[in-house]
JSON list of C-alpha atoms and ligand atoms in Angstrom, two decimals:
[
{"chain": "J", "resi": 11, "resn": "MET", "atom": "CA", "xyz": [30.42, -0.12, -45.20]},
{"chain": "J", "resi": 12, "resn": "MET", "atom": "CA", "xyz": [31.20, 1.21, -48.68]},
{"chain": "J", "resi": 13, "resn": "PRO", "atom": "CA", "xyz": [31.14, -2.25, -50.37]},
{"chain": "J", "resi": 14, "resn": "ASP", "atom": "CA", "xyz": [27.55, -2.69, -49.16]},
{"chain": "J", "resi": 15, "resn": "LEU", "atom": "CA", "xyz": [26.32, 0.51, -50.82]},
{"chain": "J", "resi": 16, "resn": "ASP", "atom": "CA", "xyz": [25.27, -1.77, -53.65]},
{"chain": "J", "resi": 17, "resn": "SER", "atom": "CA", "xyz": [22.46, -2.85, -51.32]},
{"chain": "J", "resi": 18, "resn": "ILE", "atom": "CA", "xyz": [20.69, 0.43, -52.07]},
{"chain": "J", "resi": 19, "resn": "LEU", "atom": "CA", "xyz": [20.34, -0.56, -55.72]},
{"chain": "J", "resi": 20, "resn": "GLY", "atom": "CA", "xyz": [19.08, -3.97, -54.66]},
{"chain": "J", "resi": 21, "resn": "VAL", "atom": "CA", "xyz": [16.41, -2.42, -52.44]},
{"chain": "J", "resi": 22, "resn": "ILE", "atom": "CA", "xyz": [15.34, 0.05, -55.14]},
{"chain": "J", "resi": 23, "resn": "ALA", "atom": "CA", "xyz": [15.17, -2.66, -57.80]},
{"chain": "J", "resi": 24, "resn": "LYS", "atom": "CA", "xyz": [13.62, -5.14, -55.34]},
{"chain": "J", "resi": 25, "resn": "ASP", "atom": "CA", "xyz": [16.30, -7.60, -56.44]},
{"chain": "J", "resi": 26, "resn": "PHE", "atom": "CA", "xyz": [18.70, -7.68, -53.53]},
{"chain": "J", "resi": 27, "resn": "ARG", "atom": "CA", "xyz": [20.60, -10.74, -54.69]},
{"chain": "J", "resi": 28, "resn": "GLY", "atom": "CA", "xyz": [20.94, -9.33, -58.20]},
{"chain": "J", "resi": 29, "resn": "PHE", "atom": "CA", "xyz": [22.76, -6.22, -57.02]},
{"chain": "J", "resi": 30, "resn": "HIS", "atom": "CA", "xyz": [24.34, -6.94, -53.65]},
{"chain": "J", "resi": 31, "resn": "ASN", "atom": "CA", "xyz": [27.70, -8.61, -53.00]},
{"chain": "J", "resi": 32, "resn": "LEU", "atom": "CA", "xyz": [28.95, -8.61, -56.58]},
{"chain": "J", "resi": 33, "resn": "TRP", "atom": "CA", "xyz": [31.84, -6.56, -57.99]},
{"chain": "J", "resi": 34, "resn": "THR", "atom": "CA", "xyz": [31.93, -4.19, -54.99]},
{"chain": "J", "resi": 35, "resn": "HIS", "atom": "CA", "xyz": [33.22, -7.10, -52.93]},
{"chain": "J", "resi": 36, "resn": "SER", "atom": "CA", "xyz": [36.44, -7.55, -54.92]},
{"chain": "J", "resi": 37, "resn": "LEU", "atom": "CA", "xyz": [39.89, -6.91, -53.46]},
{"chain": "J", "resi": 38, "resn": "ILE", "atom": "CA", "xyz": [40.91, -5.44, -56.82]},
{"chain": "J", "resi": 39, "resn": "VAL", "atom": "CA", "xyz": [37.95, -3.03, -56.93]},
{"chain": "J", "resi": 40, "resn": "GLY", "atom": "CA", "xyz": [38.69, -2.14, -53.30]},
{"chain": "J", "resi": 41, "resn": "SER", "atom": "CA", "xyz": [42.25, -1.22, -54.25]},
{"chain": "J", "resi": 42, "resn": "LEU", "atom": "CA", "xyz": [41.10, 0.92, -57.19]},
{"chain": "J", "resi": 43, "resn": "ILE", "atom": "CA", "xyz": [38.48, 2.70, -55.08]},
{"chain": "J", "resi": 44, "resn": "SER", "atom": "CA", "xyz": [41.09, 3.28, -52.37]},
{"chain": "J", "resi": 45, "resn": "ILE", "atom": "CA", "xyz": [43.46, 4.87, -54.89]},
{"chain": "J", "resi": 46, "resn": "SER", "atom": "CA", "xyz": [40.64, 7.02, -56.35]},
{"chain": "J", "resi": 47, "resn": "LEU", "atom": "CA", "xyz": [39.37, 8.23, -52.98]},
{"chain": "J", "resi": 48, "resn": "SER", "atom": "CA", "xyz": [42.93, 8.86, -51.77]},
{"chain": "J", "resi": 49, "resn": "PHE", "atom": "CA", "xyz": [43.52, 11.11, -54.78]},
{"chain": "J", "resi": 50, "resn": "PHE", "atom": "CA", "xyz": [40.25, 12.89, -54.02]},
{"chain": "J", "resi": 51, "resn": "PHE", "atom": "CA", "xyz": [41.16, 13.53, -50.36]},
{"chain": "J", "resi": 52, "resn": "TRP", "atom": "CA", "xyz": [44.74, 14.35, -51.32]},
{"chain": "J", "resi": 53, "resn": "SER", "atom": "CA", "xyz": [43.43, 16.96, -53.80]},
{"chain": "J", "resi": 54, "resn": "LEU", "atom": "CA", "xyz": [41.42, 18.56, -50.99]},
{"chain": "J", "resi": 55, "resn": "THR", "atom": "CA", "xyz": [44.27, 18.63, -48.46]},
{"chain": "J", "resi": 56, "resn": "ARG", "atom": "CA", "xyz": [47.39, 18.36, -50.66]},
{"chain": "J", "resi": 57, "resn": "SER", "atom": "CA", "xyz": [48.91, 16.02, -48.10]},
{"chain": "J", "resi": 58, "resn": "GLY", "atom": "CA", "xyz": [48.68, 12.57, -46.66]},
{"chain": "J", "resi": 59, "resn": "PHE", "atom": "CA", "xyz": [48.02, 10.53, -49.80]},
{"chain": "J", "resi": 60, "resn": "LEU", "atom": "CA", "xyz": [49.51, 7.36, -48.28]},
{"chain": "J", "resi": 61, "resn": "LYS", "atom": "CA", "xyz": [47.68, 7.92, -44.99]},
{"chain": "J", "resi": 62, "resn": "TRP", "atom": "CA", "xyz": [44.37, 8.17, -46.85]},
{"chain": "J", "resi": 63, "resn": "PHE", "atom": "CA", "xyz": [45.24, 5.24, -49.08]},
{"chain": "J", "resi": 64, "resn": "PHE", "atom": "CA", "xyz": [46.09, 2.82, -46.27]},
{"chain": "J", "resi": 65, "resn": "LEU", "atom": "CA", "xyz": [43.15, 3.93, -44.13]},
{"chain": "J", "resi": 66, "resn": "ILE", "atom": "CA", "xyz": [40.63, 3.48, -46.95]},
{"chain": "J", "resi": 67, "resn": "LEU", "atom": "CA", "xyz": [42.28, 0.30, -48.23]},
{"chain": "J", "resi": 68, "resn": "LEU", "atom": "CA", "xyz": [42.31, -1.27, -44.76]},
{"chain": "J", "resi": 69, "resn": "SER", "atom": "CA", "xyz": [38.68, -0.31, -44.11]},
{"chain": "J", "resi": 70, "resn": "TYR", "atom": "CA", "xyz": [37.46, -1.50, -47.49]},
{"chain": "J", "resi": 71, "resn": "GLU", "atom": "CA", "xyz": [39.40, -4.76, -47.62]},
{"chain": "J", "resi": 72, "resn": "LEU", "atom": "CA", "xyz": [38.56, -5.66, -44.00]},
{"chain": "J", "resi": 73, "resn": "HIS", "atom": "CA", "xyz": [34.89, -5.52, -44.96]},
{"chain": "J", "resi": 74, "resn": "ILE", "atom": "CA", "xyz": [35.52, -7.94, -47.84]},
{"chain": "J", "resi": 75, "resn": "ILE", "atom": "CA", "xyz": [37.58, -10.23, -45.60]},
{"chain": "J", "resi": 76, "resn": "ALA", "atom": "CA", "xyz": [34.79, -10.18, -42.98]},
{"chain": "J", "resi": 77, "resn": "ASP", "atom": "CA", "xyz": [32.29, -11.14, -45.68]},
{"chain": "J", "resi": 78, "resn": "PHE", "atom": "CA", "xyz": [34.70, -13.91, -46.75]},
{"chain": "J", "resi": 79, "resn": "PHE", "atom": "CA", "xyz": [34.39, -15.32, -43.22]},
{"chain": "J", "resi": 80, "resn": "THR", "atom": "CA", "xyz": [30.60, -14.93, -43.21]},
{"chain": "J", "resi": 81, "resn": "GLN", "atom": "CA", "xyz": [28.32, -17.89, -43.80]},
{"chain": "J", "resi": 82, "resn": "GLY", "atom": "CA", "xyz": [26.71, -17.40, -47.20]},
{"chain": "J", "resi": 83, "resn": "ARG", "atom": "CA", "xyz": [27.44, -17.33, -50.90]},
{"chain": "J", "resi": 84, "resn": "GLY", "atom": "CA", "xyz": [31.01, -16.01, -50.59]},
{"chain": "J", "resi": 85, "resn": "VAL", "atom": "CA", "xyz": [32.62, -13.05, -52.29]},
{"chain": "J", "resi": 86, "resn": "MET", "atom": "CA", "xyz": [34.02, -12.43, -55.76]},
{"chain": "J", "resi": 87, "resn": "LEU", "atom": "CA", "xyz": [37.49, -11.67, -54.38]},
{"chain": "J", "resi": 88, "resn": "PHE", "atom": "CA", "xyz": [39.28, -11.31, -57.70]},
{"chain": "J", "resi": 89, "resn": "TRP", "atom": "CA", "xyz": [36.65, -9.76, -59.96]},
{"chain": "J", "resi": 90, "resn": "PRO", "atom": "CA", "xyz": [37.14, -8.77, -62.84]},
{"chain": "J", "resi": 91, "resn": "LEU", "atom": "CA", "xyz": [39.83, -11.43, -63.26]},
{"chain": "J", "resi": 92, "resn": "SER", "atom": "CA", "xyz": [37.46, -14.12, -62.04]},
{"chain": "J", "resi": 93, "resn": "GLU", "atom": "CA", "xyz": [33.76, -14.29, -61.17]},
{"chain": "J", "resi": 94, "resn": "GLU", "atom": "CA", "xyz": [34.35, -17.24, -58.86]},
{"chain": "J", "resi": 95, "resn": "ARG", "atom": "CA", "xyz": [33.06, -16.80, -55.33]},
{"chain": "J", "resi": 96, "resn": "TYR", "atom": "CA", "xyz": [35.30, -17.60, -52.40]},
{"chain": "J", "resi": 97, "resn": "SER", "atom": "CA", "xyz": [34.32, -18.24, -48.81]},
{"chain": "J", "resi": 98, "resn": "SER", "atom": "CA", "xyz": [36.22, -19.47, -45.83]},
{"chain": "J", "resi": 99, "resn": "PRO", "atom": "CA", "xyz": [35.74, -23.10, -44.77]},
{"chain": "J", "resi": 100, "resn": "ILE", "atom": "CA", "xyz": [35.46, -21.68, -41.25]},
{"chain": "J", "resi": 101, "resn": "SER", "atom": "CA", "xyz": [32.59, -19.19, -40.75]},
{"chain": "J", "resi": 102, "resn": "LEU", "atom": "CA", "xyz": [33.17, -16.57, -38.08]},
{"chain": "J", "resi": 103, "resn": "PHE", "atom": "CA", "xyz": [29.99, -14.62, -38.79]},
{"chain": "J", "resi": 104, "resn": "TYR", "atom": "CA", "xyz": [26.45, -15.82, -39.29]},
{"chain": "J", "resi": 105, "resn": "GLY", "atom": "CA", "xyz": [25.46, -13.00, -41.62]},
{"chain": "J", "resi": 106, "resn": "VAL", "atom": "CA", "xyz": [22.22, -11.12, -42.18]},
{"chain": "J", "resi": 107, "resn": "ARG", "atom": "CA", "xyz": [19.33, -13.09, -43.64]},
{"chain": "J", "resi": 108, "resn": "TRP", "atom": "CA", "xyz": [17.61, -10.41, -45.74]},
{"chain": "J", "resi": 109, "resn": "SER", "atom": "CA", "xyz": [15.25, -12.94, -47.31]},
{"chain": "J", "resi": 110, "resn": "GLU", "atom": "CA", "xyz": [13.72, -13.56, -43.88]},
{"chain": "J", "resi": 111, "resn": "GLY", "atom": "CA", "xyz": [12.89, -9.90, -43.31]},
{"chain": "J", "resi": 112, "resn": "LEU", "atom": "CA", "xyz": [14.51, -7.20, -41.24]},
{"chain": "J", "resi": 113, "resn": "PHE", "atom": "CA", "xyz": [13.23, -8.47, -37.90]},
{"chain": "J", "resi": 114, "resn": "THR", "atom": "CA", "xyz": [13.98, -12.13, -37.37]},
{"chain": "J", "resi": 115, "resn": "ILE", "atom": "CA", "xyz": [15.32, -13.90, -34.29]},
{"chain": "J", "resi": 116, "resn": "LYS", "atom": "CA", "xyz": [18.19, -15.21, -36.44]},
{"chain": "J", "resi": 117, "resn": "HIS", "atom": "CA", "xyz": [19.65, -11.70, -36.53]},
{"chain": "J", "resi": 118, "resn": "LEU", "atom": "CA", "xyz": [20.37, -12.02, -32.81]},
{"chain": "J", "resi": 119, "resn": "TRP", "atom": "CA", "xyz": [22.76, -14.83, -33.73]},
{"chain": "J", "resi": 120, "resn": "THR", "atom": "CA", "xyz": [24.25, -12.57, -36.42]},
{"chain": "J", "resi": 121, "resn": "LEU", "atom": "CA", "xyz": [24.79, -9.86, -33.84]},
{"chain": "J", "resi": 122, "resn": "ALA", "atom": "CA", "xyz": [26.17, -12.34, -31.29]},
{"chain": "J", "resi": 123, "resn": "SER", "atom": "CA", "xyz": [28.64, -13.90, -33.75]},
{"chain": "J", "resi": 124, "resn": "GLU", "atom": "CA", "xyz": [29.94, -10.46, -34.73]},
{"chain": "J", "resi": 125, "resn": "LEU", "atom": "CA", "xyz": [30.22, -9.28, -31.13]},
{"chain": "J", "resi": 126, "resn": "ILE", "atom": "CA", "xyz": [32.03, -12.46, -30.07]},
{"chain": "J", "resi": 127, "resn": "THR", "atom": "CA", "xyz": [34.51, -12.21, -32.94]},
{"chain": "J", "resi": 128, "resn": "VAL", "atom": "CA", "xyz": [35.16, -8.48, -32.65]},
{"chain": "J", "resi": 129, "resn": "GLY", "atom": "CA", "xyz": [35.23, -8.74, -28.85]},
{"chain": "J", "resi": 130, "resn": "GLY", "atom": "CA", "xyz": [37.73, -11.60, -29.04]},
{"chain": "J", "resi": 131, "resn": "VAL", "atom": "CA", "xyz": [40.02, -9.61, -31.32]},
{"chain": "J", "resi": 132, "resn": "TYR", "atom": "CA", "xyz": [39.66, -6.57, -29.06]},
{"chain": "J", "resi": 133, "resn": "PHE", "atom": "CA", "xyz": [40.55, -8.51, -25.89]},
{"chain": "J", "resi": 134, "resn": "LEU", "atom": "CA", "xyz": [43.48, -10.21, -27.63]},
{"chain": "J", "resi": 135, "resn": "LEU", "atom": "CA", "xyz": [44.90, -6.89, -28.86]},
{"chain": "J", "resi": 136, "resn": "ASN", "atom": "CA", "xyz": [44.20, -5.23, -25.51]},
{"chain": "J", "resi": 137, "resn": "SER", "atom": "CA", "xyz": [46.01, -7.96, -23.55]},
{"chain": "J", "resi": 138, "resn": "LEU", "atom": "CA", "xyz": [48.97, -7.80, -25.95]},
{"chain": "J", "resi": 139, "resn": "GLU", "atom": "CA", "xyz": [49.15, -4.02, -25.49]},
{"chain": "J", "resi": 140, "resn": "ARG", "atom": "CA", "xyz": [48.97, -4.36, -21.68]},
{"chain": "J", "resi": 141, "resn": "ARG", "atom": "CA", "xyz": [51.78, -6.91, -21.76]},
{"chain": "J", "resi": 142, "resn": "ARG", "atom": "CA", "xyz": [53.87, -4.59, -23.92]},
{"chain": "J", "resi": 143, "resn": "LEU", "atom": "CA", "xyz": [53.25, -1.64, -21.56]},
{"chain": "J", "resi": 144, "resn": "LYS", "atom": "CA", "xyz": [54.10, -3.80, -18.52]},
{"chain": "J", "resi": 145, "resn": "ARG", "atom": "CA", "xyz": [57.40, -4.76, -20.11]},
{"chain": "J", "resi": 146, "resn": "LEU", "atom": "CA", "xyz": [58.17, -1.10, -20.80]},
{"chain": "J", "resi": 147, "resn": "VAL", "atom": "CA", "xyz": [57.53, -0.19, -17.14]},
{"chain": "J", "resi": 148, "resn": "THR", "atom": "CA", "xyz": [59.62, -3.06, -15.74]},
{"chain": "J", "resi": 149, "resn": "ASP", "atom": "CA", "xyz": [62.56, -2.56, -18.15]},
{"chain": "Z", "resi": 29, "resn": "ZN", "atom": "ZN1", "xyz": [29.50, -6.77, -47.65]}
]
């Protein structure tokens, strides 16, 4: 959820669009934040820099990729190299419609599209794991 922390500034300034989904939704910024936070956690524990790095990087970049597949204005994937917004031609997620308020019936579709996608990935991975375990037992 870290890339969406910029929403707080948007709410405070009452200019959601002016603050949200800008430079925080860049793969490059995600990499730099992952390196910075990994150093921070490494300095606390003195171990596991790569573990922290890959965990934070995966979490951060998956958020950006999910937003890439969300219907909307796209994400600035390569900021600061480019301010161009990219979005997938195929939308997997409907997205939250903040301009229509917090409670709108459209958010049920948002929730449904996210549950269907995440559920589909879960069942795919789960069935692959079951197949792998079955093969281990029969071999
Ligand atoms: Zn986001």
